Amino acid sequence: MLHMCGEGKGQLKDLVVTIESPRFEKRLHVLPACPDGFLLDAKIAVARMRNKEAALERALQPLEKDFDAIVIDCPPSLGMATDAAIYYGRRRQGEAEGISGMVIPVLAEDSSATAYAMLADQIESLRDDLSLEIEYLGLVVNLYDSRRGVVATSSLREWRNLGDPKVLAVIGDLKEQREAVRKRMPLLEHAPYCDQSTGMREIARQIS
């Protein structure tokens, strides 16, 4: 958070944690979040910096040369931190289509459709205001359970009927992810062949 606001001490790379599981061959790294992250919108708003939408890009720029791909897990909000994440995910000059963009998790329920519409408005506003090229790489329907009835099944059908962006995968509301969180380990290490892990691989296959 402090690095995004221009107040960071030391190198951001010193905070990066390598996932030690042999499955990932030390090629998967995480920059852990912190509780103060909930204050990020307010910190960016009062920070004395130019082009606040580029706050995340400025913070991560020293790391980019060391990684093949960077995935931003954006907070479920519509504040300035989300603006910074959207800006970071734009297509850069000279970059081919389908390399950078937005993967948007949604739920099979009516409230998620409303939230998606609000996020899409925010993305389009940034695209228009800053003349950005921002791609929707696809949707991921998360925590799906057909036993929840017609609202769930009809919502899934409506997500699929959108067509663009397409549904990359449907991730079931199953126990393995919760178990992995409790054990503080990656899902693909805890249960590499479960349905949820298969869905994650499908997402990676479609956007890589």
CSV table of C-alpha atoms in Angstrom, one decimal:
chain,number,residue,atom,x,y,z
A,1,MET,CA,0.0,0.0,0.0
A,2,LEU,CA,2.8,2.5,0.9
A,3,HIS,CA,4.6,1.8,-2.3
A,4,MET,CA,1.5,2.6,-4.3
A,5,CYS,CA,1.2,5.9,-2.4
A,6,GLY,CA,4.9,6.7,-2.9
A,7,GLU,CA,5.7,6.3,0.7
A,8,GLY,CA,7.3,2.8,0.7
A,9,LYS,CA,10.6,2.2,2.4
A,10,GLY,CA,13.0,-0.3,0.8
A,11,GLN,CA,12.4,-2.5,-2.2
A,12,LEU,CA,9.0,-4.0,-3.0
A,13,LYS,CA,10.7,-7.2,-4.2
A,14,ASP,CA,11.8,-7.9,-0.6
A,15,LEU,CA,8.2,-8.5,0.3
A,16,VAL,CA,7.5,-11.1,-2.4
A,17,VAL,CA,7.1,-14.6,-1.0
A,18,THR,CA,8.0,-17.7,-3.1
A,19,ILE,CA,5.6,-20.6,-2.8
A,20,GLU,CA,7.9,-23.5,-1.9
A,21,SER,CA,5.8,-26.4,-3.0
A,22,PRO,CA,7.7,-28.7,-5.4
A,23,ARG,CA,4.7,-28.6,-7.8
A,24,PHE,CA,5.4,-25.0,-8.7
A,25,GLU,CA,9.2,-25.3,-9.0
A,26,LYS,CA,9.7,-22.0,-7.2
A,27,ARG,CA,8.0,-20.2,-10.1
A,28,LEU,CA,4.9,-19.0,-8.2
A,29,HIS,CA,5.3,-15.9,-6.1
A,30,VAL,CA,2.9,-13.9,-4.0
A,31,LEU,CA,2.9,-10.4,-2.7
A,32,PRO,CA,0.9,-10.8,0.5
A,33,ALA,CA,-1.9,-8.4,1.3
A,34,CYS,CA,-2.2,-6.6,4.7
A,35,PRO,CA,-5.1,-5.4,6.8
A,36,ASP,CA,-4.2,-1.8,6.0
A,37,GLY,CA,-5.2,-2.5,2.4
A,38,PHE,CA,-8.7,-1.6,3.4
A,39,LEU,CA,-7.5,2.0,3.7
A,40,LEU,CA,-5.9,2.1,0.3
A,41,ASP,CA,-8.7,4.1,-1.4
A,42,ALA,CA,-8.4,6.8,1.2
A,43,LYS,CA,-4.6,6.8,1.1
A,44,ILE,CA,-4.5,7.2,-2.7
A,45,ALA,CA,-7.2,9.9,-2.5
A,46,VAL,CA,-5.1,12.2,-0.3
A,47,ALA,CA,-1.7,11.2,-1.6
A,48,ARG,CA,0.2,13.9,-3.5
A,49,MET,CA,0.9,12.2,-6.7
A,50,ARG,CA,0.2,12.7,-10.4
A,51,ASN,CA,-2.0,10.3,-12.4
A,52,LYS,CA,-3.4,8.3,-9.4
A,53,GLU,CA,-4.7,5.6,-11.7
A,54,ALA,CA,-1.1,4.6,-12.4
A,55,ALA,CA,-0.3,4.1,-8.7
A,56,LEU,CA,-0.1,0.4,-9.0
A,57,GLU,CA,1.9,0.4,-12.2
A,58,ARG,CA,4.5,2.7,-10.6
A,59,ALA,CA,4.8,0.4,-7.6
A,60,LEU,CA,5.1,-2.8,-9.7
A,61,GLN,CA,7.3,-1.5,-12.5
A,62,PRO,CA,10.6,-2.6,-10.8
A,63,LEU,CA,9.2,-6.2,-10.6
A,64,GLU,CA,7.9,-6.6,-14.1
A,65,LYS,CA,11.1,-7.8,-15.7
A,66,ASP,CA,11.4,-10.7,-13.2
A,67,PHE,CA,8.0,-12.3,-14.0
A,68,ASP,CA,6.3,-13.9,-17.0
A,69,ALA,CA,2.9,-12.8,-15.9
A,70,ILE,CA,1.4,-10.7,-13.0
A,71,VAL,CA,-2.1,-11.4,-11.7
A,72,ILE,CA,-3.8,-8.7,-9.7
A,73,ASP,CA,-6.4,-9.9,-7.2
A,74,CYS,CA,-8.5,-6.8,-7.1
A,75,PRO,CA,-10.6,-5.9,-4.0
A,76,PRO,CA,-14.4,-6.2,-4.4
A,77,SER,CA,-15.0,-2.5,-4.5
A,78,LEU,CA,-15.4,0.3,-7.0
A,79,GLY,CA,-12.9,2.7,-5.5
A,80,MET,CA,-9.5,4.1,-6.6
A,81,ALA,CA,-7.7,0.9,-5.9
A,82,THR,CA,-9.9,-0.8,-8.5
A,83,ASP,CA,-9.2,2.1,-10.9
A,84,ALA,CA,-5.5,1.4,-10.4
A,85,ALA,CA,-5.9,-2.3,-11.1
A,86,ILE,CA,-8.0,-1.7,-14.2
A,87,TYR,CA,-5.4,0.8,-15.5
A,88,TYR,CA,-2.6,-1.7,-14.9
A,89,GLY,CA,-4.5,-4.4,-16.8
A,90,ARG,CA,-4.9,-2.3,-20.0
A,91,ARG,CA,-3.3,-3.3,-23.3
A,92,ARG,CA,0.1,-1.6,-23.6
A,93,GLN,CA,1.4,0.0,-26.7
A,94,GLY,CA,2.6,-2.7,-29.2
A,95,GLU,CA,1.0,-5.5,-27.1
A,96,ALA,CA,-1.0,-8.2,-28.9
A,97,GLU,CA,-4.7,-8.8,-28.1
A,98,GLY,CA,-5.5,-11.2,-25.3
A,99,ILE,CA,-2.3,-10.7,-23.3
A,100,SER,CA,-3.6,-8.2,-20.7
A,101,GLY,CA,-7.1,-7.6,-19.5
A,102,MET,CA,-9.8,-8.4,-17.0
A,103,VAL,CA,-11.0,-11.8,-15.7
A,104,ILE,CA,-14.1,-11.0,-13.7
A,105,PRO,CA,-15.5,-13.4,-11.0
A,106,VAL,CA,-19.3,-13.4,-10.8
A,107,LEU,CA,-21.9,-15.3,-8.8
A,108,ALA,CA,-25.1,-17.0,-10.2
A,109,GLU,CA,-27.4,-14.6,-8.5
A,110,ASP,CA,-29.2,-11.3,-9.3
A,111,SER,CA,-27.1,-9.1,-7.1
A,112,SER,CA,-24.0,-10.2,-8.9
A,113,ALA,CA,-25.5,-9.1,-12.2
A,114,THR,CA,-26.0,-5.6,-10.7
A,115,ALA,CA,-22.5,-5.5,-9.4
A,116,TYR,CA,-21.1,-6.6,-12.8
A,117,ALA,CA,-23.0,-3.8,-14.5
A,118,MET,CA,-21.5,-1.2,-12.1
A,119,LEU,CA,-18.0,-2.6,-12.7
A,120,ALA,CA,-18.5,-2.5,-16.4
A,121,ASP,CA,-19.6,1.1,-16.2
A,122,GLN,CA,-16.4,1.9,-14.3
A,123,ILE,CA,-14.2,0.1,-16.8
A,124,GLU,CA,-15.9,1.9,-19.7
A,125,SER,CA,-15.5,5.3,-18.0
A,126,LEU,CA,-11.8,4.7,-17.5
A,127,ARG,CA,-11.5,3.5,-21.1
A,128,ASP,CA,-13.2,6.7,-22.4
A,129,ASP,CA,-11.7,9.2,-20.1
A,130,LEU,CA,-8.1,8.0,-20.5
A,131,SER,CA,-8.3,6.6,-24.0
A,132,LEU,CA,-7.3,3.1,-22.8
A,133,GLU,CA,-7.6,-0.3,-24.5
A,134,ILE,CA,-9.1,-2.6,-21.9
A,135,GLU,CA,-10.1,-6.2,-22.8
A,136,TYR,CA,-12.6,-8.4,-21.0
A,137,LEU,CA,-10.8,-11.7,-21.1
A,138,GLY,CA,-13.8,-13.5,-19.6
A,139,LEU,CA,-16.1,-14.3,-16.6
A,140,VAL,CA,-15.7,-16.9,-14.0
A,141,VAL,CA,-18.9,-18.1,-12.3
A,142,ASN,CA,-17.8,-18.8,-8.8
A,143,LEU,CA,-19.4,-20.8,-5.9
A,144,TYR,CA,-22.0,-22.3,-8.2
A,145,ASP,CA,-24.5,-24.8,-6.8
A,146,SER,CA,-27.5,-25.9,-8.9
A,147,ARG,CA,-29.3,-27.0,-5.8
A,148,ARG,CA,-29.9,-23.4,-5.0
A,149,GLY,CA,-32.7,-23.5,-7.5
A,150,VAL,CA,-34.0,-21.6,-10.4
A,151,VAL,CA,-32.2,-18.3,-9.5
A,152,ALA,CA,-28.8,-20.1,-9.7
A,153,THR,CA,-29.5,-22.1,-12.8
A,154,SER,CA,-31.2,-19.2,-14.7
A,155,SER,CA,-28.4,-16.8,-13.7
A,156,LEU,CA,-25.8,-19.2,-15.0
A,157,ARG,CA,-27.7,-19.4,-18.3
A,158,GLU,CA,-27.8,-15.6,-18.5
A,159,TRP,CA,-24.1,-15.3,-17.9
A,160,ARG,CA,-23.5,-17.8,-20.7
A,161,ASN,CA,-25.9,-16.0,-23.0
A,162,LEU,CA,-23.9,-12.8,-22.7
A,163,GLY,CA,-21.4,-14.3,-25.2
A,164,ASP,CA,-19.0,-11.4,-24.8
A,165,PRO,CA,-17.3,-11.6,-22.4
A,166,LYS,CA,-17.5,-15.3,-22.4
A,167,VAL,CA,-17.7,-17.6,-19.4
A,168,LEU,CA,-14.3,-19.1,-19.0
A,169,ALA,CA,-15.3,-21.6,-16.3
A,170,VAL,CA,-17.9,-22.5,-13.7
A,171,ILE,CA,-16.3,-23.1,-10.3
A,172,GLY,CA,-18.5,-25.2,-7.9
A,173,ASP,CA,-19.2,-24.4,-4.3
A,174,LEU,CA,-17.2,-27.3,-3.0
A,175,LYS,CA,-15.1,-28.1,0.0
A,176,GLU,CA,-11.6,-28.3,-1.4
A,177,GLN,CA,-11.0,-24.5,-1.6
A,178,ARG,CA,-12.2,-24.0,2.0
A,179,GLU,CA,-9.9,-26.7,3.1
A,180,ALA,CA,-6.9,-25.2,1.2
A,181,VAL,CA,-7.6,-21.8,2.8
A,182,ARG,CA,-7.7,-23.4,6.3
A,183,LYS,CA,-4.4,-25.2,5.6
A,184,ARG,CA,-2.9,-22.0,4.1
A,185,MET,CA,-1.8,-23.8,1.0
A,186,PRO,CA,-2.6,-23.4,-2.7
A,187,LEU,CA,-5.6,-25.3,-4.0
A,188,LEU,CA,-3.5,-27.0,-6.7
A,189,GLU,CA,-1.2,-28.4,-4.0
A,190,HIS,CA,-4.0,-29.4,-1.6
A,191,ALA,CA,-6.3,-31.1,-4.1
A,192,PRO,CA,-4.6,-31.0,-7.5
A,193,TYR,CA,-7.2,-33.2,-9.3
A,194,CYS,CA,-10.4,-31.9,-7.8
A,195,ASP,CA,-13.1,-30.2,-9.9
A,196,GLN,CA,-12.1,-26.8,-8.7
A,197,SER,CA,-8.5,-27.3,-9.7
A,198,THR,CA,-9.6,-28.5,-13.1
A,199,GLY,CA,-11.6,-25.3,-13.4
A,200,MET,CA,-8.6,-23.2,-12.5
A,201,ARG,CA,-6.5,-25.0,-15.2
A,202,GLU,CA,-9.2,-24.3,-17.7
A,203,ILE,CA,-9.1,-20.6,-16.9
A,204,ALA,CA,-5.4,-20.5,-17.3
A,205,ARG,CA,-5.6,-22.5,-20.6
A,206,GLN,CA,-8.1,-20.1,-22.1
A,207,ILE,CA,-6.3,-16.9,-21.3
A,208,SER,CA,-2.7,-18.0,-21.8
